């Protein structure tokens, strides 16, 4: 169970940095948090703290902390690659709409009535 916890801590530390949570906390706090700002450092120290709290042997704690810090570099690289692929796919699927007046397929989004069909008037 200890290895699962170490893996989850490592993923959480890298994801918090990658998604900008650490930067948001630093912005709200008004000063830099150097250890939390680096995914490798945050993984190392978080796993050290957890391993000591979980009463694990010190050699196991140190080795898993160093291993998680090393794997954090690769996990961060993998997340950056996935982001780049996501952006590429997203831009091919959702291209910006053509807003020129010459295009017959575009509608004027500022005038909601322009997309409604003409209704026959009710004559009595």
PDB file of C-alpha atoms in Angstrom:
ATOM      1  CA  UNK A   1       0.000   0.000   0.000  1.00  0.00           C
ATOM      2  CA  UNK A   2       2.941   2.328   0.616  1.00  0.00           C
ATOM      3  CA  UNK A   3       3.935   2.249  -3.074  1.00  0.00           C
ATOM      4  CA  UNK A   4       0.440   3.211  -4.171  1.00  0.00           C
ATOM      5  CA  UNK A   5       0.515   6.151  -1.782  1.00  0.00           C
ATOM      6  CA  UNK A   6       3.921   7.254  -3.086  1.00  0.00           C
ATOM      7  CA  UNK A   7       2.652   7.055  -6.681  1.00  0.00           C
ATOM      8  CA  UNK A   8      -0.442   9.106  -5.832  1.00  0.00           C
ATOM      9  CA  UNK A   9       1.617  11.708  -3.980  1.00  0.00           C
ATOM     10  CA  UNK A  10       4.004  11.971  -6.924  1.00  0.00           C
ATOM     11  CA  UNK A  11       1.180  12.373  -9.429  1.00  0.00           C
ATOM     12  CA  UNK A  12      -0.580  14.948  -7.237  1.00  0.00           C
ATOM     13  CA  UNK A  13       2.573  17.034  -6.804  1.00  0.00           C
ATOM     14  CA  UNK A  14       3.339  17.065 -10.523  1.00  0.00           C
ATOM     15  CA  UNK A  15      -0.280  17.752 -11.496  1.00  0.00           C
ATOM     16  CA  UNK A  16      -0.567  20.618  -8.987  1.00  0.00           C
ATOM     17  CA  UNK A  17       2.449  22.301 -10.562  1.00  0.00           C
ATOM     18  CA  UNK A  18       1.458  21.486 -14.131  1.00  0.00           C
ATOM     19  CA  UNK A  19      -2.109  22.754 -13.790  1.00  0.00           C
ATOM     20  CA  UNK A  20      -1.002  25.984 -12.117  1.00  0.00           C
ATOM     21  CA  UNK A  21      -2.320  25.394  -8.605  1.00  0.00           C
ATOM     22  CA  UNK A  22       1.035  26.183  -7.013  1.00  0.00           C
ATOM     23  CA  UNK A  23       1.348  29.385  -9.045  1.00  0.00           C
ATOM     24  CA  UNK A  24      -2.170  30.414  -7.987  1.00  0.00           C
ATOM     25  CA  UNK A  25      -1.330  29.794  -4.330  1.00  0.00           C
ATOM     26  CA  UNK A  26       1.854  31.823  -4.698  1.00  0.00           C
ATOM     27  CA  UNK A  27      -0.118  34.647  -6.308  1.00  0.00           C
ATOM     28  CA  UNK A  28      -2.702  34.630  -3.522  1.00  0.00           C
ATOM     29  CA  UNK A  29      -0.024  34.463  -0.832  1.00  0.00           C
ATOM     30  CA  UNK A  30       1.978  37.248  -2.409  1.00  0.00           C
ATOM     31  CA  UNK A  31       5.359  35.505  -2.278  1.00  0.00           C
ATOM     32  CA  UNK A  32       7.199  32.582  -3.829  1.00  0.00           C
ATOM     33  CA  UNK A  33       7.241  29.083  -2.334  1.00  0.00           C
ATOM     34  CA  UNK A  34      10.485  27.661  -3.801  1.00  0.00           C
ATOM     35  CA  UNK A  35      10.070  24.035  -2.698  1.00  0.00           C
ATOM     36  CA  UNK A  36       6.478  23.797  -3.934  1.00  0.00           C
ATOM     37  CA  UNK A  37       7.304  25.606  -7.180  1.00  0.00           C
ATOM     38  CA  UNK A  38       9.489  22.727  -8.398  1.00  0.00           C
ATOM     39  CA  UNK A  39       7.692  19.410  -9.081  1.00  0.00           C
ATOM     40  CA  UNK A  40      10.817  17.372  -8.300  1.00  0.00           C
ATOM     41  CA  UNK A  41      11.413  19.142  -4.978  1.00  0.00           C
ATOM     42  CA  UNK A  42       7.760  18.951  -3.997  1.00  0.00           C
ATOM     43  CA  UNK A  43       7.640  15.207  -4.770  1.00  0.00           C
ATOM     44  CA  UNK A  44      10.832  14.570  -2.842  1.00  0.00           C
ATOM     45  CA  UNK A  45       9.790  16.434   0.304  1.00  0.00           C
ATOM     46  CA  UNK A  46       6.170  15.288   0.240  1.00  0.00           C
ATOM     47  CA  UNK A  47       7.266  11.651   0.029  1.00  0.00           C
ATOM     48  CA  UNK A  48       9.864  12.172   2.774  1.00  0.00           C
ATOM     49  CA  UNK A  49       7.183  13.619   5.050  1.00  0.00           C
ATOM     50  CA  UNK A  50       4.690  10.887   4.215  1.00  0.00           C
ATOM     51  CA  UNK A  51       7.244   8.096   4.658  1.00  0.00           C
ATOM     52  CA  UNK A  52       8.295   9.387   8.061  1.00  0.00           C
ATOM     53  CA  UNK A  53       4.659   9.854   9.079  1.00  0.00           C
ATOM     54  CA  UNK A  54       3.816   6.309   7.914  1.00  0.00           C
ATOM     55  CA  UNK A  55       6.695   4.985  10.066  1.00  0.00           C
ATOM     56  CA  UNK A  56       8.555   3.352   7.166  1.00  0.00           C
ATOM     57  CA  UNK A  57      12.244   2.390   7.292  1.00  0.00           C
ATOM     58  CA  UNK A  58      14.444   5.401   6.532  1.00  0.00           C
ATOM     59  CA  UNK A  59      16.240   3.666   3.655  1.00  0.00           C
ATOM     60  CA  UNK A  60      12.896   2.919   1.977  1.00  0.00           C
ATOM     61  CA  UNK A  61      11.725   6.489   2.556  1.00  0.00           C
ATOM     62  CA  UNK A  62      14.880   8.001   1.038  1.00  0.00           C
ATOM     63  CA  UNK A  63      14.950   5.674  -1.946  1.00  0.00           C
ATOM     64  CA  UNK A  64      11.282   6.205  -2.802  1.00  0.00           C
ATOM     65  CA  UNK A  65      11.660   9.965  -2.370  1.00  0.00           C
ATOM     66  CA  UNK A  66      14.583  10.074  -4.809  1.00  0.00           C
ATOM     67  CA  UNK A  67      12.783   7.739  -7.215  1.00  0.00           C
ATOM     68  CA  UNK A  68       9.626   9.872  -7.129  1.00  0.00           C
ATOM     69  CA  UNK A  69      11.643  13.041  -7.723  1.00  0.00           C
ATOM     70  CA  UNK A  70      13.308  11.453 -10.750  1.00  0.00           C
ATOM     71  CA  UNK A  71       9.996  10.142 -12.119  1.00  0.00           C
ATOM     72  CA  UNK A  72       8.441  13.573 -11.596  1.00  0.00           C
ATOM     73  CA  UNK A  73      10.663  14.929 -14.384  1.00  0.00           C
ATOM     74  CA  UNK A  74       9.365  12.322 -16.818  1.00  0.00           C
ATOM     75  CA  UNK A  75       5.797  12.709 -15.659  1.00  0.00           C
ATOM     76  CA  UNK A  76       6.030  16.464 -16.172  1.00  0.00           C
ATOM     77  CA  UNK A  77       7.404  15.909 -19.669  1.00  0.00           C
ATOM     78  CA  UNK A  78       4.574  13.475 -20.419  1.00  0.00           C
ATOM     79  CA  UNK A  79       1.954  15.964 -19.237  1.00  0.00           C
ATOM     80  CA  UNK A  80       3.476  18.693 -21.416  1.00  0.00           C
ATOM     81  CA  UNK A  81       3.385  16.363 -24.439  1.00  0.00           C
ATOM     82  CA  UNK A  82      -0.257  15.471 -23.768  1.00  0.00           C
ATOM     83  CA  UNK A  83      -1.092  19.189 -23.488  1.00  0.00           C
ATOM     84  CA  UNK A  84       0.538  19.877 -26.826  1.00  0.00           C
ATOM     85  CA  UNK A  85      -1.363  17.032 -28.504  1.00  0.00           C
ATOM     86  CA  UNK A  86      -4.634  18.152 -26.907  1.00  0.00           C
ATOM     87  CA  UNK A  87      -4.152  21.707 -28.161  1.00  0.00           C
ATOM     88  CA  UNK A  88      -3.381  20.464 -31.678  1.00  0.00           C
ATOM     89  CA  UNK A  89      -6.469  18.230 -31.763  1.00  0.00           C
ATOM     90  CA  UNK A  90      -8.691  20.893 -30.202  1.00  0.00           C
ATOM     91  CA  UNK A  91      -7.626  23.487 -32.785  1.00  0.00           C
ATOM     92  CA  UNK A  92      -8.386  21.111 -35.666  1.00  0.00           C
ATOM     93  CA  UNK A  93     -11.845  20.277 -34.308  1.00  0.00           C
ATOM     94  CA  UNK A  94     -12.893  23.728 -33.163  1.00  0.00           C
ATOM     95  CA  UNK A  95     -11.656  26.260 -35.689  1.00  0.00           C
ATOM     96  CA  UNK A  96     -12.817  29.849 -35.216  1.00  0.00           C
ATOM     97  CA  UNK A  97     -15.949  30.735 -37.187  1.00  0.00           C
ATOM     98  CA  UNK A  98     -15.646  32.969 -40.241  1.00  0.00           C
ATOM     99  CA  UNK A  99     -17.212  36.315 -39.349  1.00  0.00           C
ATOM    100  CA  UNK A 100     -16.975  37.944 -42.765  1.00  0.00           C
ATOM    101  CA  UNK A 101     -20.206  39.193 -44.400  1.00  0.00           C
ATOM    102  CA  UNK A 102     -19.370  37.474 -47.709  1.00  0.00           C
ATOM    103  CA  UNK A 103     -19.812  33.976 -46.298  1.00  0.00           C
ATOM    104  CA  UNK A 104     -23.321  32.643 -46.896  1.00  0.00           C
ATOM    105  CA  UNK A 105     -23.028  29.971 -44.205  1.00  0.00           C
ATOM    106  CA  UNK A 106     -22.330  32.266 -41.286  1.00  0.00           C
ATOM    107  CA  UNK A 107     -25.074  33.954 -39.350  1.00  0.00           C
ATOM    108  CA  UNK A 108     -25.047  37.247 -37.565  1.00  0.00           C
ATOM    109  CA  UNK A 109     -24.792  36.231 -33.918  1.00  0.00           C
ATOM    110  CA  UNK A 110     -25.424  39.785 -32.727  1.00  0.00           C
ATOM    111  CA  UNK A 111     -28.953  39.669 -34.205  1.00  0.00           C
ATOM    112  CA  UNK A 112     -30.758  36.598 -32.822  1.00  0.00           C
ATOM    113  CA  UNK A 113     -33.725  37.142 -35.157  1.00  0.00           C
ATOM    114  CA  UNK A 114     -31.524  36.609 -38.207  1.00  0.00           C
ATOM    115  CA  UNK A 115     -31.456  32.859 -37.592  1.00  0.00           C
ATOM    116  CA  UNK A 116     -35.217  32.487 -37.146  1.00  0.00           C
ATOM    117  CA  UNK A 117     -37.380  31.561 -40.137  1.00  0.00           C
ATOM    118  CA  UNK A 118     -39.954  34.028 -41.359  1.00  0.00           C
ATOM    119  CA  UNK A 119     -43.315  33.286 -39.796  1.00  0.00           C
ATOM    120  CA  UNK A 120     -46.555  33.934 -41.637  1.00  0.00           C
ATOM    121  CA  UNK A 121     -48.463  36.830 -40.189  1.00  0.00           C
ATOM    122  CA  UNK A 122     -51.742  36.099 -38.498  1.00  0.00           C
ATOM    123  CA  UNK A 123     -54.409  37.859 -40.589  1.00  0.00           C
ATOM    124  CA  UNK A 124     -58.059  38.053 -39.596  1.00  0.00           C
TER     125      UNK A 124
END
